[in-house]
Coordinates of C-alpha atoms in Angstrom, one line a residue:
X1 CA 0.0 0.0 0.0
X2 CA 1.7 3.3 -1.3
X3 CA 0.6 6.6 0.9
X4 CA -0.2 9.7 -0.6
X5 CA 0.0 13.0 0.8
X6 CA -2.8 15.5 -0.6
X7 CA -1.5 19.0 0.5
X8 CA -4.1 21.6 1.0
X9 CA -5.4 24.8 2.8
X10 CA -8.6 26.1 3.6
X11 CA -8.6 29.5 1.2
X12 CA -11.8 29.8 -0.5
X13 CA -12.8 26.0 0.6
X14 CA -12.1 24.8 -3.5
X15 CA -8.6 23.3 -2.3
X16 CA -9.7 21.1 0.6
X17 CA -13.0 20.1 -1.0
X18 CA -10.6 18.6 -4.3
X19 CA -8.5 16.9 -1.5
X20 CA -11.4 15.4 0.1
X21 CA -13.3 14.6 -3.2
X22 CA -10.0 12.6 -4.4
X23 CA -9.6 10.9 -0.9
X24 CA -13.4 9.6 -1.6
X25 CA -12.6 8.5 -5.0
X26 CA -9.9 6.5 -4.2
X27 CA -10.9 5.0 -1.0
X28 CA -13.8 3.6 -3.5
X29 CA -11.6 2.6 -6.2
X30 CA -9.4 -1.0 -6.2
X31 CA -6.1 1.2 -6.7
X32 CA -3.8 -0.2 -3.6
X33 CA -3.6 4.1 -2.1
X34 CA -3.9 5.0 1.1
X35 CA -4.2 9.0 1.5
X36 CA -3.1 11.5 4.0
X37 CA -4.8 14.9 4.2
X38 CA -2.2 17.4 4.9
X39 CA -2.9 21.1 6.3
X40 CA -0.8 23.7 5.1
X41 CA -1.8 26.4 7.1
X42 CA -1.6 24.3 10.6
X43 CA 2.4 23.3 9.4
X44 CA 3.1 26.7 8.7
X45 CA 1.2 28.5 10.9
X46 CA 4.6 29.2 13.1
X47 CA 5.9 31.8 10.5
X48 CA 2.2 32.9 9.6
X49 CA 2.9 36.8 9.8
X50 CA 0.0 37.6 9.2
X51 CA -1.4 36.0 12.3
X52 CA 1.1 37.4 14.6
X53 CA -0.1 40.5 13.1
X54 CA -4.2 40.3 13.1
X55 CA -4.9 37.5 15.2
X56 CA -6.1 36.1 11.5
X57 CA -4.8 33.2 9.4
X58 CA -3.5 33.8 5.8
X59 CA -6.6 31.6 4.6
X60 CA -9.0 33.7 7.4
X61 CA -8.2 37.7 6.2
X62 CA -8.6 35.8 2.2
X63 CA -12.2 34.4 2.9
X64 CA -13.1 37.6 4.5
X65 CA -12.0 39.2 1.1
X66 CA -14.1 36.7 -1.1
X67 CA -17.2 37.4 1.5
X68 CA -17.0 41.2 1.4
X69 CA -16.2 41.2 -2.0
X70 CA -12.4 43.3 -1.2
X71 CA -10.9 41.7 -4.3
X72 CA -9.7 45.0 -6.3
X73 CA -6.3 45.0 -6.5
X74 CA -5.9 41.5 -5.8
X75 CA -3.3 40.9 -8.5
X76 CA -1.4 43.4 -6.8
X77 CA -2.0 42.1 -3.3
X78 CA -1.1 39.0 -5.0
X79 CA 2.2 39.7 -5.4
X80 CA 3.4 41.1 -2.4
X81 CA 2.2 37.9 -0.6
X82 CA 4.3 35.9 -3.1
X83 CA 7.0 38.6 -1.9
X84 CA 6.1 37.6 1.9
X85 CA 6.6 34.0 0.9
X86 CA 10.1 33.8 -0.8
X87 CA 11.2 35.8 2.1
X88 CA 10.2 33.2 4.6
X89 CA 11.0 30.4 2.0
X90 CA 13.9 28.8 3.9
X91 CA 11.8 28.8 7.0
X92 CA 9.1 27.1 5.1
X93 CA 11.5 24.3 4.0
X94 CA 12.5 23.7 6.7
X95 CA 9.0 23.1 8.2
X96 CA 8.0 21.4 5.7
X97 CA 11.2 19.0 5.3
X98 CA 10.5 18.0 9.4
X99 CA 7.4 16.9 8.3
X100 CA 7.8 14.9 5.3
X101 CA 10.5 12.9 7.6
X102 CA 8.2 12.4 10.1
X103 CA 5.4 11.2 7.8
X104 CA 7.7 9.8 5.0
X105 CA 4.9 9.9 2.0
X106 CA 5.1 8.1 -1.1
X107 CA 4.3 10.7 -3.2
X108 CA 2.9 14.1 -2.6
X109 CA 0.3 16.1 -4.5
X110 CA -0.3 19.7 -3.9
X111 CA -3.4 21.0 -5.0
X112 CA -2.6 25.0 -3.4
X113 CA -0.9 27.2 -5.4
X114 CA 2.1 29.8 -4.4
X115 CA 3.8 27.5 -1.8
X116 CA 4.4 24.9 -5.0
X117 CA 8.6 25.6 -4.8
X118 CA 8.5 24.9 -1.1
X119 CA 7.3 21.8 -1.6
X120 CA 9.2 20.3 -4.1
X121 CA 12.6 21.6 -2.1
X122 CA 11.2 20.4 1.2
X123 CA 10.5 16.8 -0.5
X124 CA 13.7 16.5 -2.4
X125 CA 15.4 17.1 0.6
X126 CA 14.0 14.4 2.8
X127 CA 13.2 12.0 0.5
X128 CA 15.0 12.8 -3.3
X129 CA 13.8 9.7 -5.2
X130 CA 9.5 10.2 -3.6
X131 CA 8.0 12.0 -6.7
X132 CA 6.1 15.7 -6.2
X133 CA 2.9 16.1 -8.2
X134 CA 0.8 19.7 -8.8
X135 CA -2.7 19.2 -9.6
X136 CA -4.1 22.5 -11.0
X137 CA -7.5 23.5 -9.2
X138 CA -7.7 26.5 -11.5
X139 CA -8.7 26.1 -15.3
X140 CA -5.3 27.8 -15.7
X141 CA -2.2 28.6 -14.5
X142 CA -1.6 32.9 -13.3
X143 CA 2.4 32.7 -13.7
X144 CA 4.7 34.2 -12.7
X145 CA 5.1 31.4 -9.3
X146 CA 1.6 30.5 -8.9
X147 CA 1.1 27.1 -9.9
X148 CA 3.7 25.7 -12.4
X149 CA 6.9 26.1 -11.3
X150 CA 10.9 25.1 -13.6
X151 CA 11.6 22.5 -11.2
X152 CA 11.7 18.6 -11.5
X153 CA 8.2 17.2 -10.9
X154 CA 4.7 16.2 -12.1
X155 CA 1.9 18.3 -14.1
X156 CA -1.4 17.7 -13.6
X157 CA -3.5 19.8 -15.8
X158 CA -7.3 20.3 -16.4
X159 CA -7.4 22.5 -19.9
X160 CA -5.4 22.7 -22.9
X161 CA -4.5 26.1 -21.8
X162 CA -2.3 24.8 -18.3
X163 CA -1.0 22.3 -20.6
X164 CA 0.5 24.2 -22.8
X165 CA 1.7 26.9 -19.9
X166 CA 3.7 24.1 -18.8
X167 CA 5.3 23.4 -22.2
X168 CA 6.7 26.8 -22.4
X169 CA 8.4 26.3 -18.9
X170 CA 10.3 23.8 -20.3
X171 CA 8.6 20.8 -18.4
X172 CA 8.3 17.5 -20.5
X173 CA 5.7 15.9 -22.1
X174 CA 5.7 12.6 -20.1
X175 CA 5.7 14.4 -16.9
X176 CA 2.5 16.6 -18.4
X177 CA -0.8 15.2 -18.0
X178 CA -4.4 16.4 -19.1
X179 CA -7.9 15.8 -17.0
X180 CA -10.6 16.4 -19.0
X181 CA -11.4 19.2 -16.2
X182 CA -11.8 20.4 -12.8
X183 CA -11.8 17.9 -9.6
X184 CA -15.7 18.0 -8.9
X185 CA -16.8 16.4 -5.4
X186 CA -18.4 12.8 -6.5
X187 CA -22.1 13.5 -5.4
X188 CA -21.8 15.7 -8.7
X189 CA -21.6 11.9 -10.3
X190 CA -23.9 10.1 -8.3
X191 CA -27.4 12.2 -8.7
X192 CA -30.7 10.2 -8.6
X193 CA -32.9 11.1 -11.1
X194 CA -36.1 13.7 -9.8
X195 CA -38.8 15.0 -10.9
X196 CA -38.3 18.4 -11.2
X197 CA -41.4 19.6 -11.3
X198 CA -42.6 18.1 -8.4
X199 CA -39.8 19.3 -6.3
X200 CA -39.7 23.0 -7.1
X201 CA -43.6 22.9 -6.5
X202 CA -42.5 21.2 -3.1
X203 CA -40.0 24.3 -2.3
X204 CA -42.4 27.1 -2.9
X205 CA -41.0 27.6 -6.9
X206 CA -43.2 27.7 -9.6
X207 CA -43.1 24.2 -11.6
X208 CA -42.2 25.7 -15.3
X209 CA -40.7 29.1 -14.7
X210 CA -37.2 29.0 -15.8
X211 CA -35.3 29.4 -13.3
X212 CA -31.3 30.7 -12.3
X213 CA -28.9 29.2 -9.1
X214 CA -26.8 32.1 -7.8
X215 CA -23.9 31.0 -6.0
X216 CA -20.8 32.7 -5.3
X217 CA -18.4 29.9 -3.2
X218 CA -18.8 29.1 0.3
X219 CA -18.3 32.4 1.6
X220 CA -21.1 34.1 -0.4
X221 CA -20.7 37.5 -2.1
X222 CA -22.9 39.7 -0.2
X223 CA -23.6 43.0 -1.9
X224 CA -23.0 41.3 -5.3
X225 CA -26.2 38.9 -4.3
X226 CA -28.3 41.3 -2.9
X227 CA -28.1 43.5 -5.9
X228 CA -28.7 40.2 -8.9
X229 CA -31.8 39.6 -6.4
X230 CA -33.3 42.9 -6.9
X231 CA -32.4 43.5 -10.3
X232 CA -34.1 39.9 -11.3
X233 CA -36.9 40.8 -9.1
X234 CA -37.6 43.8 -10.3
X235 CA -37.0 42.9 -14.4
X236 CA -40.6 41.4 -15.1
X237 CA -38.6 38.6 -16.8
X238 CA -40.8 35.4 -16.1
X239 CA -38.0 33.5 -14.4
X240 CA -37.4 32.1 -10.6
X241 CA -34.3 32.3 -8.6
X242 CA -32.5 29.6 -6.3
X243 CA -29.7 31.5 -3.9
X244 CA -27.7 29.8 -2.0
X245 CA -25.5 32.0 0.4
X246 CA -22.9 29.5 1.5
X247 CA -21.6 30.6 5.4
X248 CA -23.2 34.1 4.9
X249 CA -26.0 34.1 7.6
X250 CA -26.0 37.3 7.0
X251 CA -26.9 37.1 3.6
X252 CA -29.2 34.5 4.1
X253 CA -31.0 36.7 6.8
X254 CA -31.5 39.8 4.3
X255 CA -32.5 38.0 1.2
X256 CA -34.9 36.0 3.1
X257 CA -36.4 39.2 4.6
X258 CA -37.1 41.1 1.1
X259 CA -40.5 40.6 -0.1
X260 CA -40.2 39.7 -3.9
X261 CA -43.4 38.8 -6.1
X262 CA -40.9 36.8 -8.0
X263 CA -40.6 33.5 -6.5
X264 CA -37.5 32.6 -4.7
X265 CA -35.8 30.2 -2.6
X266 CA -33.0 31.3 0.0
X267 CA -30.4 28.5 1.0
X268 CA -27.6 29.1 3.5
X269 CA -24.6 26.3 3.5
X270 CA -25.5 22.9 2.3
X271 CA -23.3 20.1 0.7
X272 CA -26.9 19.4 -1.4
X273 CA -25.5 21.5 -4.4
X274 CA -26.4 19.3 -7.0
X275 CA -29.8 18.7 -6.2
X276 CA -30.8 22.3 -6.2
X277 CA -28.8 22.5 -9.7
X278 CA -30.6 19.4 -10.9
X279 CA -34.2 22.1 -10.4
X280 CA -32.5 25.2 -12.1
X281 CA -31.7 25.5 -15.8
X282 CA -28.9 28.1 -15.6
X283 CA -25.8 29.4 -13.2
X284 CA -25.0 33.2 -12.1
X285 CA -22.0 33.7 -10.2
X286 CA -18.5 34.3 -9.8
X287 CA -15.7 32.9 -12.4
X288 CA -14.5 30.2 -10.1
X289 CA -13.3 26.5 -11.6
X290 CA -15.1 25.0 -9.6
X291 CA -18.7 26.9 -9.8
X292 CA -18.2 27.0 -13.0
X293 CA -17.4 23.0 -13.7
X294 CA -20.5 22.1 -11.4
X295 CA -22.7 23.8 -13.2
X296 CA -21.4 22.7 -16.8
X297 CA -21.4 18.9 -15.3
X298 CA -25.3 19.6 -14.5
X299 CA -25.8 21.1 -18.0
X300 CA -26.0 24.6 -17.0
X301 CA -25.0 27.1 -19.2
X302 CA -23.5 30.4 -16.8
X303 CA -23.3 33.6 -16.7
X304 CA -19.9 35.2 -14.9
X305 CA -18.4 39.0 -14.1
X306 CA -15.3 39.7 -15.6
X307 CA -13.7 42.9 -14.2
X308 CA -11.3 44.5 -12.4
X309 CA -12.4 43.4 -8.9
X310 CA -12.1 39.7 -10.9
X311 CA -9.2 37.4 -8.7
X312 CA -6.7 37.1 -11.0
X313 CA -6.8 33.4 -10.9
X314 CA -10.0 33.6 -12.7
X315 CA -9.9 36.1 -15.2
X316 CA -9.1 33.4 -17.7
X317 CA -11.9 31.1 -16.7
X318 CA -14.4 33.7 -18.1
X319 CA -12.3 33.4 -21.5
X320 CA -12.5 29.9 -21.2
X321 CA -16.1 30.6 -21.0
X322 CA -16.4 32.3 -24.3
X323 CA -14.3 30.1 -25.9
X324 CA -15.9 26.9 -25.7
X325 CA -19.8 28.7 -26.0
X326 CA -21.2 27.4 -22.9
X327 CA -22.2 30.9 -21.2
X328 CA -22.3 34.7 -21.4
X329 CA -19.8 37.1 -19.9
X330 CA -20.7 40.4 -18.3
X331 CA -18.2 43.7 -17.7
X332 CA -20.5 43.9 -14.2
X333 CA -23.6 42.2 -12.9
X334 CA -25.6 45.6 -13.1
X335 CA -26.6 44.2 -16.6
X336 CA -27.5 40.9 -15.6
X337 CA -30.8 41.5 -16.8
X338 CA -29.9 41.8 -20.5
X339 CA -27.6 38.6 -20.0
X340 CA -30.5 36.8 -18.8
X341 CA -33.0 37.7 -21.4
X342 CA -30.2 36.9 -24.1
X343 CA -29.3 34.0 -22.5
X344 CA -33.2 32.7 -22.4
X345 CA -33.6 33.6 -25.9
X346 CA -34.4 29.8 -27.6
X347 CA -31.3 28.9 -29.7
X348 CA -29.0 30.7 -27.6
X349 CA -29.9 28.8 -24.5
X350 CA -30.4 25.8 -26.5
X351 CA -26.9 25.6 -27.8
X352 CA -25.2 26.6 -24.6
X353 CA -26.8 23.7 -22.7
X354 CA -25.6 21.8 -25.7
X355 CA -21.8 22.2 -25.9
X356 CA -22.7 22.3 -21.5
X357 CA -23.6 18.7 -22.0
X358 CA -20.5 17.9 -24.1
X359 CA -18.2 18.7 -21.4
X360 CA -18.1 15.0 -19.7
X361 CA -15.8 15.9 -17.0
X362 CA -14.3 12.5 -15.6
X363 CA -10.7 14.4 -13.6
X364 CA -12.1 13.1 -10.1
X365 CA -11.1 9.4 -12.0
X366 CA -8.5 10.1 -14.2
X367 CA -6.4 11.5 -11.7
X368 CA -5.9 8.4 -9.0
X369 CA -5.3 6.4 -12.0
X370 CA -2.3 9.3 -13.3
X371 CA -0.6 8.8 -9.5
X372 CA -1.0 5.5 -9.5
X373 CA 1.0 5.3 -13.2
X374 CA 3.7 8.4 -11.4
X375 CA 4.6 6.0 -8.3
X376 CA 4.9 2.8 -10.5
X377 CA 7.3 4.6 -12.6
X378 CA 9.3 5.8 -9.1
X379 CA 9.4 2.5 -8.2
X380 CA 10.8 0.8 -11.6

C-alpha cells in the first residue's frame, strides 16, 4: 500500500474540498492508495505573519476578502504575498522537510498554489527519489510562481490552456498530463434522477418558470447577491431564482427578509448542491473553476463577471467561457438582466446547454489512475 500526501489549505474552501473529493474516489476505487490529508496552514502557521499580526490566518483575512467582495487589487495584493513568501522560503523548508521525515509519504500532490517551490525543495530534501505532483484547481495557471513552477516534478492539468503553460516552462511531455477538467466532489456523479417539477412545486418555486442558481463559493458575495436579487426581481422577466449564500447568515438573513413577487428560494450552507442545480436550468456567479465546472457537469450554461475586482486566478476562466460557447460574460452584474434575457432567448440557450452537455468531466477518476501510473514509474 503506497501513501499519498494530498496537500491543501482552507482559502476559499475549492482546495480542501478537491482533497477530500480525491480521498473519496480512491478509497472507492481497487487502486492499492492510502491517502493522507495534509494542512498547510496548521504546518506553517509558526511563521504565519500575518497572524502574529491580526490574530487572522492567511486563509482567514482571504475568505473575508471573497465574502466582502475586497478583491480589487488582488493581482497586486497578489504579489506582495508571493514577496512575503520567498522571504520566509527557507523557513518554510524547513517546516516542511521536518514533516515529510516524520510522515515519510510516497508521493505528494499539492493542490494550493504559491507554496508549490517549497514543496518540491522540502520533498527532495528528505526524500529525493518520492516524486512531487501539482494538480491545477484553476482552469489555468496565473504565472509568474503560482502554480507551475521550472523544477523537477509532475503536471497535472485540467485545460489545454495549463498544458501548454507548462510546455513553455520547459517541463516534458511525459511528466504533463491532461484531465478532462476540474476535480468535482463525487455527489456531482452520483445524482438520482427527480422530478423536477414536483420538487420545485414542493420548495415554494413555480413548476415551469425558468429558473437561475446564484452562487458565489462558500463564503457568499454579499452585496454582489443582494443587488442580482433585486435587479431579477424587479425585471418582469418570467423567471425564478434559487440562492444559495454558502456561510453568509447574513446574507441569508437579508434575502430571506425582502419581499419579492418573484418566487424565490433562499439556501444558506448545504453540501446538497447538485440537487438544487438538478431544479435550475442556468448558473449566475463568480468565475470560479469549480462553480463553473458544477454547473457545466449539470448542464447549465453560466453567466460570470469579468472585471477588475475579478481574482486574477480567474480572469481566464471567463475566457475559457467564451471560448468553448457554454455561457455569457458580463463587464459587471448591473446588466444581468440583458444577459439573462439573451441567454433565455431559444437557440441561444439551447446551444449553450448543448456544448454544457458535451463537457463529460471524468478528472475526479483520471487522476488516482495518473498517480498510481507516477509512483509505479518511481518505483521501476
Amino acid at each position: 500500500m503506497k501513501r499519498i500526501a494530498f496537500v491543501y489549505f482552507d482559502a476559499g474552501g475549492g482546495h480542501r474540498n478537491a482533497a477530500m473529493a480525491l480521498q473519496a474516489a480512491i478509497q472507492q476505487s481497487n487502486l492499492p492508495l492510502e491517502v493522507q490529508l495534509v494542512n498547510l496552514q496548521e504546518i506553517l502557521d509558526p511563521i504565519d505573519i500575518v497572524r502574529r499580526a491580526t490574530g487572522l490566518r492567511i486563509q482567514d483575512v482571504y475568505n473575508r476578502m471573497l465574502q466582502n467582495g475586497w478583491t480589487l487589487g488582488s493581482p497586486q495584493l497578489m504579489r506582495v504575498l508571493q514577496g512575503v513568501i520567498w522571504m520566509y522560503h527557507g523557513k518554510t523548508v524547513r517546516l516542511l522537510e521536518k514533516y515529510w521525515r516524520q510522515s515519510t509519504p510516497d508521493l505528494v500532490a499539492s493542490l494550493v498554489p504559491h507554496f508549490n517551490r517549497a514543496l518540491c525543495e522540502s520533498l527532495r530534501n528528505a526524500s529525493p527519489a518520492k516524486p512531487f505532483v501539482t494538480i491545477l484547481t484553476d482552469i489555468a495557471d496565473y504565472p509568474p510562481h503560482f502554480w507551475i513552477e521550472r523544477q523537477e516534478q509532475f503536471l497535472v492539468c485540467g485545460s489545454e490552456r495549463a498544458v501548454e503553460q507548462a510546455r513553455q516552462l520547459g517541463h516534458a511531455e511525459e511528466r504533463i498530463f491532461q484531465t478532462s477538467g476540474m476535480i468535482l466532489n463525487p455527489r456531482f456523479y452520483n445524482c438520482a434522477p427527480i422530478d423536477r417539477s414536483a420538487e420545485r412545486v414542493k420548495l415554494g418555486l413555480s413548476a415551469s418558470r425558468m429558473t437561475g442558481l446564484v452562487l458565489f463559493g462558500g463564503q457568499g458575495a454579499r452585496r454582489k447577491m443582494l443587488e442580482i436579487d433585486r435587479l431579477l426581481s424587479e425585471s418582469g422577466l418570467s423567471i425564478q431564482l434559487i440562492s444559495i449564500c454558502g456561510k453568509n447568515e447574513r446574507l441569508v438573513g437579508e434575502l430571506r427578509a425582502r419581499q419579492r413577487t418573484m418566487p424565490r428560494l433562499v439556501e444558506g450552507f448545504t453540501t446538497n448542491v447538485p440537487y438544487y442545480m438538478q431544479l435550475a436550468d442556468f448558473f449566475i456567479g463568480k468565475p470560479g473553476p469549480g462553480s463553473i465546472s458544477e454547473a457545466l457537469t449539470m448542464g447549465l450554461p453560466v453567466i460570470v463577471e469579468r472585471n477588475a475586482w475579478t481574482l486574477p486566478q480567474e480572469r481566464y476562466n471567463a475566457e475559457w467561457v467564451q471560448e468553448k460557447q457554454v455561457g455569457l460574460v458580463v463587464s459587471n452584474f448591473d446588466t444581468v438582466v440583458g444577459a439573462v434575457a439573451e441567454m433565455l432567448q431559444g437557440e441561444t440557450f439551447h446551444q449553450f446547454r448543448c456544448n454544457a452537455k458535451k463537457m463529460h468531466n471524468r478528472a475526479l477518476f483520471e487522476i488516482p489512475e495518473i498517480l498510481s501510473r507516477i509512483l509505479e514509474g518511481s518505483t521501476n
